[in-house]
Amino acid sequence: MSQLKIREMPQDERPREKLLARGPDALTNPELIAILLRTGRRGMNVIEVARELLNKYKSFAELSRCSVNELRAIKGIGPAKALELVAAFNLGKRFAQEPLF
């Protein structure tokens, strides 16, 4: 059974509103990815799509190694969403490798 659409959820449970009100540490991993994805697909809200991604790839490390084409193979992930995910993960990698001096 599908979860509620995001707009049907109480405002304080919606990922973007939750981030604004309580900060990023208050969000689950699927909620953080849902913010990047923005929308779900027919019959599946964006949090469920994000959860499906995490279930398929098992970790952020594995997900971060996916190509645009691998991500596009997942129903509900088109070229724009795939590009945004790849860009976000690569920004994270660059940040982690940045010299401290």
mmCIF file of N, CA and C in Angstrom:
data_model
loop_
_atom_site.group_PDB
_atom_site.id
_atom_site.type_symbol
_atom_site.label_atom_id
_atom_site.label_comp_id
_atom_site.label_asym_id
_atom_site.label_seq_id
_atom_site.Cartn_x
_atom_site.Cartn_y
_atom_site.Cartn_z
ATOM 1 N N MET A 1 0.834 -1.183 0.000
ATOM 2 C CA MET A 1 0.000 0.000 0.000
ATOM 3 C C MET A 1 0.875 1.242 0.000
ATOM 4 N N SER A 2 0.510 2.211 -0.811
ATOM 5 C CA SER A 2 1.290 3.429 -0.947
ATOM 6 C C SER A 2 1.114 4.347 0.257
ATOM 7 N N GLN A 3 2.185 5.022 0.594
ATOM 8 C CA GLN A 3 2.106 6.041 1.634
ATOM 9 C C GLN A 3 1.348 7.236 1.089
ATOM 10 N N LEU A 4 1.073 8.166 1.966
ATOM 11 C CA LEU A 4 0.432 9.405 1.553
ATOM 12 C C LEU A 4 1.306 10.163 0.566
ATOM 13 N N LYS A 5 0.671 10.940 -0.293
ATOM 14 C CA LYS A 5 1.431 11.876 -1.108
ATOM 15 C C LYS A 5 2.044 12.888 -0.146
ATOM 16 N N ILE A 6 3.148 13.459 -0.523
ATOM 17 C CA ILE A 6 3.834 14.400 0.362
ATOM 18 C C ILE A 6 2.897 15.536 0.767
ATOM 19 N N ARG A 7 2.147 16.062 -0.162
ATOM 20 C CA ARG A 7 1.259 17.194 0.167
ATOM 21 C C ARG A 7 0.118 16.788 1.103
ATOM 22 N N GLU A 8 -0.130 15.481 1.248
ATOM 23 C CA GLU A 8 -1.162 14.995 2.169
ATOM 24 C C GLU A 8 -0.609 14.733 3.569
ATOM 25 N N MET A 9 0.712 14.753 3.706
ATOM 26 C CA MET A 9 1.340 14.504 5.005
ATOM 27 C C MET A 9 1.215 15.751 5.880
ATOM 28 N N PRO A 10 1.215 15.575 7.198
ATOM 29 C CA PRO A 10 1.269 16.754 8.065
ATOM 30 C C PRO A 10 2.517 17.573 7.713
ATOM 31 N N GLN A 11 2.405 18.882 7.748
ATOM 32 C CA GLN A 11 3.515 19.738 7.320
ATOM 33 C C GLN A 11 4.815 19.438 8.048
ATOM 34 N N ASP A 12 4.746 19.140 9.328
ATOM 35 C CA ASP A 12 5.987 18.917 10.082
ATOM 36 C C ASP A 12 6.639 17.569 9.775
ATOM 37 N N GLU A 13 6.001 16.736 8.944
ATOM 38 C CA GLU A 13 6.583 15.456 8.536
ATOM 39 C C GLU A 13 7.107 15.483 7.101
ATOM 40 N N ARG A 14 6.856 16.564 6.380
ATOM 41 C CA ARG A 14 7.328 16.686 5.002
ATOM 42 C C ARG A 14 8.828 16.985 5.018
ATOM 43 N N PRO A 15 9.598 16.319 4.161
ATOM 44 C CA PRO A 15 11.055 16.477 4.233
ATOM 45 C C PRO A 15 11.567 17.918 4.183
ATOM 46 N N ARG A 16 11.100 18.712 3.252
ATOM 47 C CA ARG A 16 11.614 20.088 3.154
ATOM 48 C C ARG A 16 11.255 20.918 4.374
ATOM 49 N N GLU A 17 10.016 20.800 4.797
ATOM 50 C CA GLU A 17 9.575 21.562 5.960
ATOM 51 C C GLU A 17 10.292 21.099 7.221
ATOM 52 N N LYS A 18 10.513 19.801 7.318
ATOM 53 C CA LYS A 18 11.230 19.236 8.460
ATOM 54 C C LYS A 18 12.676 19.752 8.494
ATOM 55 N N LEU A 19 13.305 19.817 7.338
ATOM 56 C CA LEU A 19 14.665 20.343 7.251
ATOM 57 C C LEU A 19 14.713 21.805 7.685
ATOM 58 N N LEU A 20 13.769 22.591 7.213
ATOM 59 C CA LEU A 20 13.721 24.004 7.595
ATOM 60 C C LEU A 20 13.497 24.189 9.089
ATOM 61 N N ALA A 21 12.611 23.401 9.647
ATOM 62 C CA ALA A 21 12.239 23.570 11.055
ATOM 63 C C ALA A 21 13.252 22.968 12.019
ATOM 64 N N ARG A 22 13.825 21.811 11.649
ATOM 65 C CA ARG A 22 14.635 21.080 12.633
ATOM 66 C C ARG A 22 16.066 20.804 12.205
ATOM 67 N N GLY A 23 16.417 21.140 10.981
ATOM 68 C CA GLY A 23 17.779 20.938 10.511
ATOM 69 C C GLY A 23 17.990 19.573 9.883
ATOM 70 N N PRO A 24 19.115 19.401 9.176
ATOM 71 C CA PRO A 24 19.362 18.169 8.426
ATOM 72 C C PRO A 24 19.523 16.928 9.294
ATOM 73 N N ASP A 25 19.993 17.081 10.515
ATOM 74 C CA ASP A 25 20.185 15.909 11.375
ATOM 75 C C ASP A 25 18.866 15.254 11.782
ATOM 76 N N ALA A 26 17.762 15.969 11.634
ATOM 77 C CA ALA A 26 16.451 15.427 12.003
ATOM 78 C C ALA A 26 15.869 14.533 10.909
ATOM 79 N N LEU A 27 16.468 14.561 9.725
ATOM 80 C CA LEU A 27 15.930 13.796 8.601
ATOM 81 C C LEU A 27 16.571 12.418 8.500
ATOM 82 N N THR A 28 15.781 11.462 8.043
ATOM 83 C CA THR A 28 16.301 10.128 7.748
ATOM 84 C C THR A 28 17.045 10.188 6.414
ATOM 85 N N ASN A 29 17.812 9.165 6.110
ATOM 86 C CA ASN A 29 18.499 9.113 4.817
ATOM 87 C C ASN A 29 17.517 9.175 3.644
ATOM 88 N N PRO A 30 16.413 8.418 3.667
ATOM 89 C CA PRO A 30 15.449 8.547 2.564
ATOM 90 C C PRO A 30 14.875 9.963 2.444
ATOM 91 N N GLU A 31 14.660 10.631 3.560
ATOM 92 C CA GLU A 31 14.127 11.998 3.499
ATOM 93 C C GLU A 31 15.132 12.957 2.869
ATOM 94 N N LEU A 32 16.418 12.801 3.172
ATOM 95 C CA LEU A 32 17.445 13.653 2.558
ATOM 96 C C LEU A 32 17.500 13.435 1.049
ATOM 97 N N ILE A 33 17.459 12.191 0.625
ATOM 98 C CA ILE A 33 17.472 11.906 -0.812
ATOM 99 C C ILE A 33 16.183 12.401 -1.461
ATOM 100 N N ALA A 34 15.072 12.299 -0.753
ATOM 101 C CA ALA A 34 13.787 12.776 -1.281
ATOM 102 C C ALA A 34 13.841 14.264 -1.611
ATOM 103 N N ILE A 35 14.570 15.027 -0.819
ATOM 104 C CA ILE A 35 14.697 16.461 -1.097
ATOM 105 C C ILE A 35 15.395 16.675 -2.437
ATOM 106 N N LEU A 36 16.412 15.872 -2.718
ATOM 107 C CA LEU A 36 17.092 15.985 -4.012
ATOM 108 C C LEU A 36 16.186 15.549 -5.160
ATOM 109 N N LEU A 37 15.426 14.487 -4.957
ATOM 110 C CA LEU A 37 14.570 13.953 -6.022
ATOM 111 C C LEU A 37 13.362 14.841 -6.310
ATOM 112 N N ARG A 38 12.827 15.491 -5.293
ATOM 113 C CA ARG A 38 11.690 16.411 -5.376
ATOM 114 C C ARG A 38 10.332 15.752 -5.591
ATOM 115 N N THR A 39 10.209 14.801 -6.506
ATOM 116 C CA THR A 39 8.907 14.189 -6.784
ATOM 117 C C THR A 39 9.043 12.675 -6.861
ATOM 118 N N GLY A 40 7.939 12.002 -6.599
ATOM 119 C CA GLY A 40 7.907 10.548 -6.697
ATOM 120 C C GLY A 40 7.438 10.126 -8.072
ATOM 121 N N ARG A 41 6.723 9.029 -8.100
ATOM 122 C CA ARG A 41 6.145 8.536 -9.346
ATOM 123 C C ARG A 41 4.729 8.068 -9.049
ATOM 124 N N ARG A 42 4.010 7.726 -10.069
ATOM 125 C CA ARG A 42 2.622 7.297 -9.890
ATOM 126 C C ARG A 42 2.557 6.143 -8.886
ATOM 127 N N GLY A 43 1.783 6.345 -7.825
ATOM 128 C CA GLY A 43 1.588 5.306 -6.824
ATOM 129 C C GLY A 43 2.682 5.199 -5.779
ATOM 130 N N MET A 44 3.699 6.067 -5.858
ATOM 131 C CA MET A 44 4.810 5.988 -4.912
ATOM 132 C C MET A 44 5.319 7.405 -4.632
ATOM 133 N N ASN A 45 5.252 7.815 -3.369
ATOM 134 C CA ASN A 45 5.730 9.163 -3.074
ATOM 135 C C ASN A 45 7.255 9.212 -3.121
ATOM 136 N N VAL A 46 7.790 10.415 -3.068
ATOM 137 C CA VAL A 46 9.227 10.609 -3.235
ATOM 138 C C VAL A 46 10.050 9.933 -2.135
ATOM 139 N N ILE A 47 9.519 9.845 -0.933
ATOM 140 C CA ILE A 47 10.250 9.164 0.145
ATOM 141 C C ILE A 47 10.345 7.669 -0.162
ATOM 142 N N GLU A 48 9.285 7.103 -0.703
ATOM 143 C CA GLU A 48 9.308 5.684 -1.081
ATOM 144 C C GLU A 48 10.299 5.424 -2.218
ATOM 145 N N VAL A 49 10.360 6.335 -3.181
ATOM 146 C CA VAL A 49 11.327 6.189 -4.272
ATOM 147 C C VAL A 49 12.746 6.246 -3.707
ATOM 148 N N ALA A 50 12.991 7.183 -2.803
ATOM 149 C CA ALA A 50 14.311 7.296 -2.167
ATOM 150 C C ALA A 50 14.638 6.033 -1.373
ATOM 151 N N ARG A 51 13.668 5.512 -0.662
ATOM 152 C CA ARG A 51 13.867 4.276 0.115
ATOM 153 C C ARG A 51 14.191 3.104 -0.823
ATOM 154 N N GLU A 52 13.511 3.055 -1.965
ATOM 155 C CA GLU A 52 13.783 2.005 -2.952
ATOM 156 C C GLU A 52 15.229 2.091 -3.450
ATOM 157 N N LEU A 53 15.705 3.300 -3.704
ATOM 158 C CA LEU A 53 17.099 3.489 -4.120
ATOM 159 C C LEU A 53 18.061 2.956 -3.070
ATOM 160 N N LEU A 54 17.821 3.327 -1.822
ATOM 161 C CA LEU A 54 18.707 2.890 -0.737
ATOM 162 C C LEU A 54 18.630 1.380 -0.518
ATOM 163 N N ASN A 55 17.458 0.807 -0.661
ATOM 164 C CA ASN A 55 17.327 -0.651 -0.525
ATOM 165 C C ASN A 55 18.071 -1.381 -1.641
ATOM 166 N N LYS A 56 18.000 -0.840 -2.835
ATOM 167 C CA LYS A 56 18.669 -1.476 -3.977
ATOM 168 C C LYS A 56 20.187 -1.406 -3.846
ATOM 169 N N TYR A 57 20.704 -0.254 -3.438
ATOM 170 C CA TYR A 57 22.157 -0.063 -3.410
ATOM 171 C C TYR A 57 22.785 -0.277 -2.033
ATOM 172 N N LYS A 58 21.990 -0.437 -0.999
ATOM 173 C CA LYS A 58 22.427 -0.844 0.350
ATOM 174 C C LYS A 58 23.228 0.189 1.140
ATOM 175 N N SER A 59 23.899 1.125 0.485
ATOM 176 C CA SER A 59 24.679 2.120 1.225
ATOM 177 C C SER A 59 24.849 3.374 0.374
ATOM 178 N N PHE A 60 25.173 4.472 1.051
ATOM 179 C CA PHE A 60 25.475 5.698 0.312
ATOM 180 C C PHE A 60 26.718 5.500 -0.553
ATOM 181 N N ALA A 61 27.690 4.755 -0.044
ATOM 182 C CA ALA A 61 28.918 4.526 -0.810
ATOM 183 C C ALA A 61 28.605 3.840 -2.133
ATOM 184 N N GLU A 62 27.785 2.804 -2.079
ATOM 185 C CA GLU A 62 27.430 2.084 -3.307
ATOM 186 C C GLU A 62 26.580 2.959 -4.223
ATOM 187 N N LEU A 63 25.624 3.664 -3.658
ATOM 188 C CA LEU A 63 24.775 4.559 -4.444
ATOM 189 C C LEU A 63 25.618 5.647 -5.101
ATOM 190 N N SER A 64 26.617 6.151 -4.388
ATOM 191 C CA SER A 64 27.446 7.235 -4.925
ATOM 192 C C SER A 64 28.309 6.788 -6.103
ATOM 193 N N ARG A 65 28.485 5.499 -6.287
ATOM 194 C CA ARG A 65 29.272 4.985 -7.409
ATOM 195 C C ARG A 65 28.423 4.742 -8.662
ATOM 196 N N CYS A 66 27.126 4.947 -8.565
ATOM 197 C CA CYS A 66 26.239 4.703 -9.707
ATOM 198 C C CYS A 66 26.449 5.743 -10.797
ATOM 199 N N SER A 67 26.308 5.289 -12.023
ATOM 200 C CA SER A 67 26.353 6.207 -13.163
ATOM 201 C C SER A 67 24.951 6.777 -13.395
ATOM 202 N N VAL A 68 24.902 7.793 -14.223
ATOM 203 C CA VAL A 68 23.614 8.376 -14.599
ATOM 204 C C VAL A 68 22.729 7.300 -15.222
ATOM 205 N N ASN A 69 23.289 6.484 -16.100
ATOM 206 C CA ASN A 69 22.492 5.445 -16.767
ATOM 207 C C ASN A 69 21.980 4.394 -15.793
ATOM 208 N N GLU A 70 22.784 4.022 -14.810
ATOM 209 C CA GLU A 70 22.321 3.056 -13.805
ATOM 210 C C GLU A 70 21.140 3.628 -13.022
ATOM 211 N N LEU A 71 21.235 4.884 -12.650
ATOM 212 C CA LEU A 71 20.148 5.513 -11.895
ATOM 213 C C LEU A 71 18.896 5.657 -12.751
ATOM 214 N N ARG A 72 19.077 5.976 -14.016
ATOM 215 C CA ARG A 72 17.930 6.134 -14.915
ATOM 216 C C ARG A 72 17.172 4.833 -15.118
ATOM 217 N N ALA A 73 17.799 3.713 -14.848
ATOM 218 C CA ALA A 73 17.133 2.416 -15.008
ATOM 219 C C ALA A 73 16.075 2.188 -13.935
ATOM 220 N N ILE A 74 16.068 3.017 -12.905
ATOM 221 C CA ILE A 74 15.097 2.876 -11.820
ATOM 222 C C ILE A 74 13.853 3.684 -12.168
ATOM 223 N N LYS A 75 12.715 3.033 -12.070
ATOM 224 C CA LYS A 75 11.453 3.689 -12.403
ATOM 225 C C LYS A 75 11.273 4.929 -11.529
ATOM 226 N N GLY A 76 10.995 6.044 -12.167
ATOM 227 C CA GLY A 76 10.802 7.298 -11.446
ATOM 228 C C GLY A 76 12.040 8.172 -11.411
ATOM 229 N N ILE A 77 13.178 7.639 -11.895
ATOM 230 C CA ILE A 77 14.413 8.424 -11.946
ATOM 231 C C ILE A 77 14.728 8.700 -13.415
ATOM 232 N N GLY A 78 14.474 9.923 -13.822
ATOM 233 C CA GLY A 78 14.774 10.321 -15.195
ATOM 234 C C GLY A 78 16.150 10.957 -15.278
ATOM 235 N N PRO A 79 16.483 11.513 -16.439
ATOM 236 C CA PRO A 79 17.813 12.087 -16.610
ATOM 237 C C PRO A 79 18.123 13.223 -15.634
ATOM 238 N N ALA A 80 17.179 14.114 -15.406
ATOM 239 C CA ALA A 80 17.439 15.250 -14.509
ATOM 240 C C ALA A 80 17.711 14.780 -13.083
ATOM 241 N N LYS A 81 16.897 13.873 -12.578
ATOM 242 C CA LYS A 81 17.096 13.372 -11.210
ATOM 243 C C LYS A 81 18.405 12.597 -11.097
ATOM 244 N N ALA A 82 18.712 11.807 -12.109
ATOM 245 C CA ALA A 82 19.959 11.037 -12.092
ATOM 246 C C ALA A 82 21.164 11.973 -12.078
ATOM 247 N N LEU A 83 21.127 13.009 -12.909
ATOM 248 C CA LEU A 83 22.223 13.981 -12.942
ATOM 249 C C LEU A 83 22.379 14.695 -11.604
ATOM 250 N N GLU A 84 21.272 15.071 -10.997
ATOM 251 C CA GLU A 84 21.330 15.768 -9.705
ATOM 252 C C GLU A 84 21.914 14.877 -8.618
ATOM 253 N N LEU A 85 21.533 13.613 -8.602
ATOM 254 C CA LEU A 85 22.092 12.693 -7.611
ATOM 255 C C LEU A 85 23.591 12.500 -7.819
ATOM 256 N N VAL A 86 24.001 12.285 -9.060
ATOM 257 C CA VAL A 86 25.425 12.102 -9.349
ATOM 258 C C VAL A 86 26.204 13.357 -8.955
ATOM 259 N N ALA A 87 25.674 14.525 -9.288
ATOM 260 C CA ALA A 87 26.348 15.779 -8.927
ATOM 261 C C ALA A 87 26.440 15.937 -7.411
ATOM 262 N N ALA A 88 25.364 15.652 -6.696
ATOM 263 C CA ALA A 88 25.363 15.794 -5.236
ATOM 264 C C ALA A 88 26.374 14.857 -4.587
ATOM 265 N N PHE A 89 26.409 13.617 -5.028
ATOM 266 C CA PHE A 89 27.367 12.675 -4.445
ATOM 267 C C PHE A 89 28.805 13.071 -4.772
ATOM 268 N N ASN A 90 29.037 13.589 -5.963
ATOM 269 C CA ASN A 90 30.388 14.008 -6.312
ATOM 270 C C ASN A 90 30.816 15.259 -5.554
ATOM 271 N N LEU A 91 29.890 16.150 -5.271
ATOM 272 C CA LEU A 91 30.217 17.288 -4.403
ATOM 273 C C LEU A 91 30.634 16.796 -3.023
ATOM 274 N N GLY A 92 29.906 15.818 -2.507
ATOM 275 C CA GLY A 92 30.253 15.240 -1.209
ATOM 276 C C GLY A 92 31.633 14.610 -1.218
ATOM 277 N N LYS A 93 31.958 13.889 -2.294
ATOM 278 C CA LYS A 93 33.283 13.265 -2.409
ATOM 279 C C LYS A 93 34.375 14.328 -2.444
ATOM 280 N N ARG A 94 34.153 15.376 -3.217
ATOM 281 C CA ARG A 94 35.153 16.444 -3.305
ATOM 282 C C ARG A 94 35.322 17.154 -1.967
ATOM 283 N N PHE A 95 34.234 17.385 -1.292
ATOM 284 C CA PHE A 95 34.298 18.022 0.024
ATOM 285 C C PHE A 95 35.116 17.166 0.984
ATOM 286 N N ALA A 96 34.892 15.866 0.960
ATOM 287 C CA ALA A 96 35.600 14.954 1.864
ATOM 288 C C ALA A 96 37.093 14.887 1.553
ATOM 289 N N GLN A 97 37.469 15.122 0.305
ATOM 290 C CA GLN A 97 38.871 15.039 -0.100
ATOM 291 C C GLN A 97 39.589 16.380 -0.041
ATOM 292 N N GLU A 98 38.858 17.439 0.244
ATOM 293 C CA GLU A 98 39.444 18.780 0.256
ATOM 294 C C GLU A 98 40.518 18.885 1.336
ATOM 295 N N PRO A 99 41.666 19.439 0.982
ATOM 296 C CA PRO A 99 42.709 19.593 2.003
ATOM 297 C C PRO A 99 42.258 20.529 3.121
ATOM 298 N N LEU A 100 42.734 20.260 4.302
ATOM 299 C CA LEU A 100 42.338 21.047 5.468
ATOM 300 C C LEU A 100 43.156 22.320 5.640
ATOM 301 N N PHE A 101 44.212 22.504 4.891
ATOM 302 C CA PHE A 101 45.046 23.700 5.061
ATOM 303 C C PHE A 101 44.712 24.774 4.073
#
